[in-house]
PDB file of C-alpha atoms in Angstrom:
ATOM      1  CA  PRO A  19     -63.889  -2.448 -69.130  1.00 41.00           C
ATOM      2  CA  SER A  20     -61.224  -3.211 -66.568  1.00 38.00           C
ATOM      3  CA  ARG A  21     -62.180  -5.111 -63.432  1.00 42.00           C
ATOM      4  CA  GLY A  22     -59.067  -4.335 -61.370  1.00 40.00           C
ATOM      5  CA  PRO A  23     -55.563  -5.704 -61.562  1.00 42.00           C
ATOM      6  CA  VAL A  24     -55.113  -8.687 -63.791  1.00 42.00           C
ATOM      7  CA  PRO A  25     -53.633 -11.610 -61.850  1.00 44.00           C
ATOM      8  CA  ASP A  26     -50.137 -12.488 -62.966  1.00 45.00           C
ATOM      9  CA  ALA A  27     -50.263 -15.862 -64.679  1.00 45.00           C
ATOM     10  CA  ALA A  28     -46.753 -16.588 -63.385  1.00 52.00           C
ATOM     11  CA  ASP A  29     -47.905 -16.019 -59.802  1.00 56.00           C
ATOM     12  CA  PRO A  30     -49.988 -19.008 -58.659  1.00 60.00           C
ATOM     13  CA  SER A  31     -50.665 -17.215 -55.374  1.00 67.00           C
ATOM     14  CA  ALA A  32     -52.473 -14.300 -57.081  1.00 73.00           C
ATOM     15  CA  ASP A  33     -55.869 -15.862 -56.350  1.00 81.00           C
ATOM     16  CA  LEU A  34     -54.890 -16.244 -52.681  1.00 85.00           C
ATOM     17  CA  LEU A  35     -54.686 -12.512 -51.997  1.00 87.00           C
ATOM     18  CA  PRO A  36     -58.433 -11.760 -51.936  1.00 89.00           C
ATOM     19  CA  ARG A  37     -59.048 -14.908 -49.922  1.00 89.00           C
ATOM     20  CA  LEU A  38     -56.312 -13.946 -47.441  1.00 88.00           C
ATOM     21  CA  ARG A  39     -57.731 -10.447 -47.063  1.00 88.00           C
ATOM     22  CA  ALA A  40     -61.104 -12.049 -46.303  1.00 90.00           C
ATOM     23  CA  GLY A  41     -59.554 -14.172 -43.529  1.00 90.00           C
ATOM     24  CA  ASP A  42     -59.553 -17.521 -45.325  1.00 89.00           C
ATOM     25  CA  GLU A  43     -57.292 -19.777 -43.259  1.00 91.00           C
ATOM     26  CA  ARG A  44     -57.026 -22.327 -46.075  1.00 93.00           C
ATOM     27  CA  ALA A  45     -55.566 -19.640 -48.333  1.00 90.00           C
ATOM     28  CA  PHE A  46     -53.008 -18.832 -45.648  1.00 91.00           C
ATOM     29  CA  GLU A  47     -52.113 -22.521 -45.271  1.00 92.00           C
ATOM     30  CA  ALA A  48     -51.695 -22.838 -49.046  1.00 91.00           C
ATOM     31  CA  LEU A  49     -49.444 -19.778 -49.132  1.00 91.00           C
ATOM     32  CA  PHE A  50     -47.470 -21.105 -46.175  1.00 92.00           C
ATOM     33  CA  ARG A  51     -46.904 -24.478 -47.837  1.00 92.00           C
ATOM     34  CA  ALA A  52     -46.004 -22.922 -51.183  1.00 91.00           C
ATOM     35  CA  GLU A  53     -43.528 -20.322 -49.913  1.00 92.00           C
ATOM     36  CA  PHE A  54     -42.136 -21.480 -46.559  1.00 93.00           C
ATOM     37  CA  ALA A  55     -39.203 -23.565 -47.864  1.00 94.00           C
ATOM     38  CA  ARG A  56     -38.066 -20.868 -50.327  1.00 94.00           C
ATOM     39  CA  LEU A  57     -38.320 -18.138 -47.695  1.00 95.00           C
ATOM     40  CA  VAL A  58     -36.355 -20.204 -45.168  1.00 94.00           C
ATOM     41  CA  ALA A  59     -33.659 -20.880 -47.758  1.00 95.00           C
ATOM     42  CA  SER A  60     -33.393 -17.165 -48.485  1.00 94.00           C
ATOM     43  CA  ALA A  61     -33.215 -16.226 -44.797  1.00 94.00           C
ATOM     44  CA  THR A  62     -30.713 -19.017 -44.092  1.00 94.00           C
ATOM     45  CA  TRP A  63     -28.428 -17.616 -46.779  1.00 95.00           C
ATOM     46  CA  ILE A  64     -28.405 -14.264 -44.914  1.00 93.00           C
ATOM     47  CA  LEU A  65     -28.415 -15.530 -41.319  1.00 92.00           C
ATOM     48  CA  LYS A  66     -26.287 -18.669 -41.785  1.00 92.00           C
ATOM     49  CA  GLU A  67     -28.476 -20.547 -39.302  1.00 91.00           C
ATOM     50  CA  GLN A  68     -31.614 -22.450 -40.261  1.00 91.00           C
ATOM     51  CA  ALA A  69     -33.392 -22.298 -36.891  1.00 91.00           C
ATOM     52  CA  GLU A  70     -33.029 -18.531 -36.790  1.00 91.00           C
ATOM     53  CA  ALA A  71     -34.161 -18.313 -40.421  1.00 93.00           C
ATOM     54  CA  GLU A  72     -37.273 -20.372 -39.691  1.00 93.00           C
ATOM     55  CA  GLU A  73     -38.072 -18.062 -36.783  1.00 92.00           C
ATOM     56  CA  VAL A  74     -37.759 -14.996 -39.030  1.00 93.00           C
ATOM     57  CA  VAL A  75     -40.013 -16.544 -41.684  1.00 94.00           C
ATOM     58  CA  GLN A  76     -42.612 -17.533 -39.106  1.00 93.00           C
ATOM     59  CA  ASP A  77     -42.582 -13.985 -37.702  1.00 91.00           C
ATOM     60  CA  VAL A  78     -43.104 -12.518 -41.173  1.00 93.00           C
ATOM     61  CA  LEU A  79     -45.929 -14.929 -41.990  1.00 93.00           C
ATOM     62  CA  LEU A  80     -47.588 -14.232 -38.644  1.00 91.00           C
ATOM     63  CA  GLU A  81     -47.401 -10.483 -39.307  1.00 91.00           C
ATOM     64  CA  LEU A  82     -48.876 -11.068 -42.763  1.00 91.00           C
ATOM     65  CA  TRP A  83     -51.816 -12.897 -41.216  1.00 91.00           C
ATOM     66  CA  ARG A  84     -52.326 -10.260 -38.497  1.00 90.00           C
ATOM     67  CA  HIS A  85     -52.343  -7.424 -41.030  1.00 89.00           C
ATOM     68  CA  ARG A  86     -53.915  -9.282 -43.961  1.00 88.00           C
ATOM     69  CA  GLU A  87     -56.664  -6.717 -44.468  1.00 88.00           C
ATOM     70  CA  ARG A  88     -54.006  -4.073 -45.236  1.00 87.00           C
ATOM     71  CA  LEU A  89     -52.660  -6.015 -48.221  1.00 85.00           C
ATOM     72  CA  VAL A  90     -53.001  -4.017 -51.417  1.00 86.00           C
ATOM     73  CA  PRO A  91     -54.919  -5.770 -54.200  1.00 84.00           C
ATOM     74  CA  GLY A  92     -52.596  -6.758 -57.001  1.00 84.00           C
ATOM     75  CA  THR A  93     -49.641  -7.323 -54.671  1.00 83.00           C
ATOM     76  CA  SER A  94     -47.425 -10.254 -55.549  1.00 89.00           C
ATOM     77  CA  LEU A  95     -47.426 -12.260 -52.319  1.00 90.00           C
ATOM     78  CA  PRO A  96     -44.191 -14.170 -53.072  1.00 92.00           C
ATOM     79  CA  ALA A  97     -42.354 -10.914 -53.843  1.00 91.00           C
ATOM     80  CA  TYR A  98     -43.830  -9.220 -50.785  1.00 91.00           C
ATOM     81  CA  LEU A  99     -42.881 -12.119 -48.509  1.00 93.00           C
ATOM     82  CA  HIS A 100     -39.387 -12.430 -49.969  1.00 95.00           C
ATOM     83  CA  ARG A 101     -38.746  -8.715 -49.394  1.00 94.00           C
ATOM     84  CA  ALA A 102     -40.171  -8.828 -45.854  1.00 94.00           C
ATOM     85  CA  VAL A 103     -38.078 -11.888 -44.913  1.00 94.00           C
ATOM     86  CA  ARG A 104     -34.952 -10.341 -46.426  1.00 95.00           C
ATOM     87  CA  ASN A 105     -35.479  -7.093 -44.489  1.00 95.00           C
ATOM     88  CA  ARG A 106     -36.230  -8.891 -41.227  1.00 93.00           C
ATOM     89  CA  ALA A 107     -33.155 -11.125 -41.606  1.00 93.00           C
ATOM     90  CA  LEU A 108     -30.918  -8.134 -42.372  1.00 95.00           C
ATOM     91  CA  ASN A 109     -32.310  -6.329 -39.328  1.00 92.00           C
ATOM     92  CA  ARG A 110     -31.455  -9.352 -37.219  1.00 90.00           C
ATOM     93  CA  VAL A 111     -27.881  -9.358 -38.593  1.00 91.00           C
ATOM     94  CA  ARG A 112     -27.554  -5.637 -37.784  1.00 90.00           C
ATOM     95  CA  HIS A 113     -28.891  -6.222 -34.278  1.00 89.00           C
ATOM     96  CA  ASP A 114     -26.447  -9.079 -33.697  1.00 85.00           C
ATOM     97  CA  ARG A 115     -23.560  -6.846 -34.780  1.00 85.00           C
ATOM     98  CA  VAL A 116     -24.609  -4.151 -32.314  1.00 83.00           C
ATOM     99  CA  VAL A 117     -24.808  -6.734 -29.537  1.00 80.00           C
ATOM    100  CA  GLU A 118     -21.341  -8.066 -30.437  1.00 82.00           C
ATOM    101  CA  LYS A 119     -19.867  -4.559 -30.351  1.00 79.00           C
ATOM    102  CA  THR A 120     -21.369  -3.737 -26.968  1.00 76.00           C
ATOM    103  CA  LEU A 121     -20.631  -7.099 -25.352  1.00 70.00           C
ATOM    104  CA  PRO A 122     -17.042  -6.237 -24.351  1.00 67.00           C
ATOM    105  CA  HIS A 123     -18.323  -3.104 -22.632  1.00 64.00           C
ATOM    106  CA  VAL A 124     -20.856  -4.898 -20.489  1.00 62.00           C
ATOM    107  CA  ALA A 125     -19.555  -5.761 -17.044  1.00 59.00           C
ATOM    108  CA  PRO A 126     -19.362  -9.490 -16.378  1.00 62.00           C
ATOM    109  CA  PRO A 127     -21.665 -10.734 -13.656  1.00 62.00           C
ATOM    110  CA  SER A 128     -20.101 -10.478 -10.241  1.00 61.00           C
ATOM    111  CA  PRO A 129     -19.189 -13.829  -8.714  1.00 62.00           C
ATOM    112  CA  ALA A 130     -21.099 -15.119  -5.718  1.00 59.00           C
ATOM    113  CA  PRO A 131     -19.687 -13.750  -2.489  1.00 60.00           C
ATOM    114  CA  ALA A 132     -17.211 -15.988  -0.723  1.00 68.00           C
ATOM    115  CA  ALA A 133     -18.011 -17.366   2.726  1.00 68.00           C
ATOM    116  CA  ASP A 134     -15.819 -14.779   4.441  1.00 71.00           C
ATOM    117  CA  GLN A 135     -17.537 -11.994   2.482  1.00 76.00           C
ATOM    118  CA  ARG A 136     -20.946 -13.270   3.617  1.00 74.00           C
ATOM    119  CA  ALA A 137     -19.720 -13.359   7.211  1.00 75.00           C
ATOM    120  CA  LEU A 138     -18.491  -9.770   6.941  1.00 74.00           C
ATOM    121  CA  SER A 139     -21.828  -8.705   5.458  1.00 79.00           C
ATOM    122  CA  ALA A 140     -23.719 -10.435   8.273  1.00 80.00           C
ATOM    123  CA  ASP A 141     -21.479  -8.768  10.861  1.00 79.00           C
ATOM    124  CA  LEU A 142     -21.985  -5.362   9.265  1.00 79.00           C
ATOM    125  CA  ALA A 143     -25.768  -5.875   9.145  1.00 80.00           C
ATOM    126  CA  GLN A 144     -25.777  -6.811  12.827  1.00 83.00           C
ATOM    127  CA  ARG A 145     -23.747  -3.710  13.753  1.00 83.00           C
ATOM    128  CA  LEU A 146     -26.017  -1.490  11.677  1.00 79.00           C
ATOM    129  CA  GLU A 147     -29.109  -2.936  13.358  1.00 82.00           C
ATOM    130  CA  HIS A 148     -27.565  -2.293  16.781  1.00 84.00           C
ATOM    131  CA  CYS A 149     -26.727   1.326  15.886  1.00 83.00           C
ATOM    132  CA  VAL A 150     -30.186   1.971  14.422  1.00 82.00           C
ATOM    133  CA  GLY A 151     -31.651   0.727  17.711  1.00 84.00           C
ATOM    134  CA  ARG A 152     -29.628   3.400  19.535  1.00 87.00           C
ATOM    135  CA  LEU A 153     -31.131   6.249  17.484  1.00 86.00           C
ATOM    136  CA  PRO A 154     -33.692   8.538  19.157  1.00 88.00           C
ATOM    137  CA  GLU A 155     -37.224   7.192  18.639  1.00 87.00           C
ATOM    138  CA  ARG A 156     -38.463   9.697  16.023  1.00 88.00           C
ATOM    139  CA  CYS A 157     -35.127   9.594  14.179  1.00 89.00           C
ATOM    140  CA  ARG A 158     -35.160   5.776  14.114  1.00 88.00           C
ATOM    141  CA  GLU A 159     -38.763   5.683  12.936  1.00 88.00           C
ATOM    142  CA  VAL A 160     -38.026   8.092  10.051  1.00 85.00           C
ATOM    143  CA  PHE A 161     -34.892   6.119   9.105  1.00 86.00           C
ATOM    144  CA  GLU A 162     -36.701   2.762   9.092  1.00 84.00           C
ATOM    145  CA  LEU A 163     -39.645   4.114   7.084  1.00 86.00           C
ATOM    146  CA  SER A 164     -37.197   5.434   4.515  1.00 85.00           C
ATOM    147  CA  ARG A 165     -34.622   2.661   4.297  1.00 81.00           C
ATOM    148  CA  VAL A 166     -36.514  -0.461   5.357  1.00 78.00           C
ATOM    149  CA  HIS A 167     -40.003   0.309   4.033  1.00 81.00           C
ATOM    150  CA  GLN A 168     -38.661   2.456   1.188  1.00 83.00           C
ATOM    151  CA  LEU A 169     -41.156   5.279   1.609  1.00 84.00           C
ATOM    152  CA  ARG A 170     -40.439   8.678   0.075  1.00 86.00           C
ATOM    153  CA  TYR A 171     -39.877  11.615   2.394  1.00 87.00           C
ATOM    154  CA  ALA A 172     -43.278  13.108   1.504  1.00 86.00           C
ATOM    155  CA  GLU A 173     -44.978   9.810   2.362  1.00 85.00           C
ATOM    156  CA  ILE A 174     -43.136   9.645   5.683  1.00 86.00           C
ATOM    157  CA  ALA A 175     -44.125  13.234   6.514  1.00 88.00           C
ATOM    158  CA  GLY A 176     -47.761  12.455   5.704  1.00 86.00           C
ATOM    159  CA  SER A 177     -47.897   9.213   7.679  1.00 83.00           C
ATOM    160  CA  MET A 178     -46.163  10.691  10.743  1.00 88.00           C
ATOM    161  CA  GLY A 179     -47.952  14.039  10.564  1.00 89.00           C
ATOM    162  CA  ILE A 180     -44.700  16.040  10.464  1.00 89.00           C
ATOM    163  CA  ALA A 181     -43.232  18.550   8.033  1.00 90.00           C
ATOM    164  CA  LEU A 182     -41.126  17.436   5.076  1.00 86.00           C
ATOM    165  CA  LYS A 183     -38.209  19.512   6.410  1.00 89.00           C
ATOM    166  CA  THR A 184     -38.448  17.606   9.713  1.00 89.00           C
ATOM    167  CA  VAL A 185     -38.166  14.300   7.850  1.00 87.00           C
ATOM    168  CA  GLU A 186     -35.105  15.597   5.963  1.00 86.00           C
ATOM    169  CA  ALA A 187     -33.521  16.810   9.205  1.00 89.00           C
ATOM    170  CA  GLN A 188     -34.193  13.509  11.006  1.00 89.00           C
ATOM    171  CA  MET A 189     -32.710  11.503   8.110  1.00 85.00           C
ATOM    172  CA  GLY A 190     -29.630  13.708   8.091  1.00 85.00           C
ATOM    173  CA  LYS A 191     -29.249  13.213  11.825  1.00 87.00           C
ATOM    174  CA  ALA A 192     -29.655   9.423  11.504  1.00 85.00           C
ATOM    175  CA  ILE A 193     -27.088   9.145   8.723  1.00 83.00           C
ATOM    176  CA  ARG A 194     -24.542  11.271  10.578  1.00 85.00           C
ATOM    177  CA  PHE A 195     -25.027   9.156  13.709  1.00 83.00           C
ATOM    178  CA  LEU A 196     -24.690   5.871  11.797  1.00 79.00           C
ATOM    179  CA  ARG A 197     -21.500   6.991  10.053  1.00 76.00           C
TER     180      ARG A 197
END
């Protein structure tokens, strides 16, 4: 009578699978020590960078540990890990290619404003503040609630006890005046 899959004599990690599924940390450590160097070498061949390869292998091993109870009995752990590392490394290569292709299309960060630009901005802010102060009281209050406190029109209408259309009209009036 058969008692399940026969462990592969060529696979020294075959006895680790049931122990891993049961949460045996020593089994995981043994698997880690036995396979880590080979997996890193395989990932390094694909990624051309050892640090990145080590990161990929660690991610795969961590996922294995997190989902250990899902491992199918009879699975060859070295084959499973090699395939998972290969796939993860190839995904990383694909991702890097996408990033390289899109990089020229991404706008470079804008340089810090020059001193004269900051002075102009400060002058403009001062003028705007002066003009807002000249708005009629209700119009100014609606404008400040919208632009300074960043409330939505419905929130402004509710807090001031006025209709939404009144808020819209007051904002329109304020913007026309400020222009």
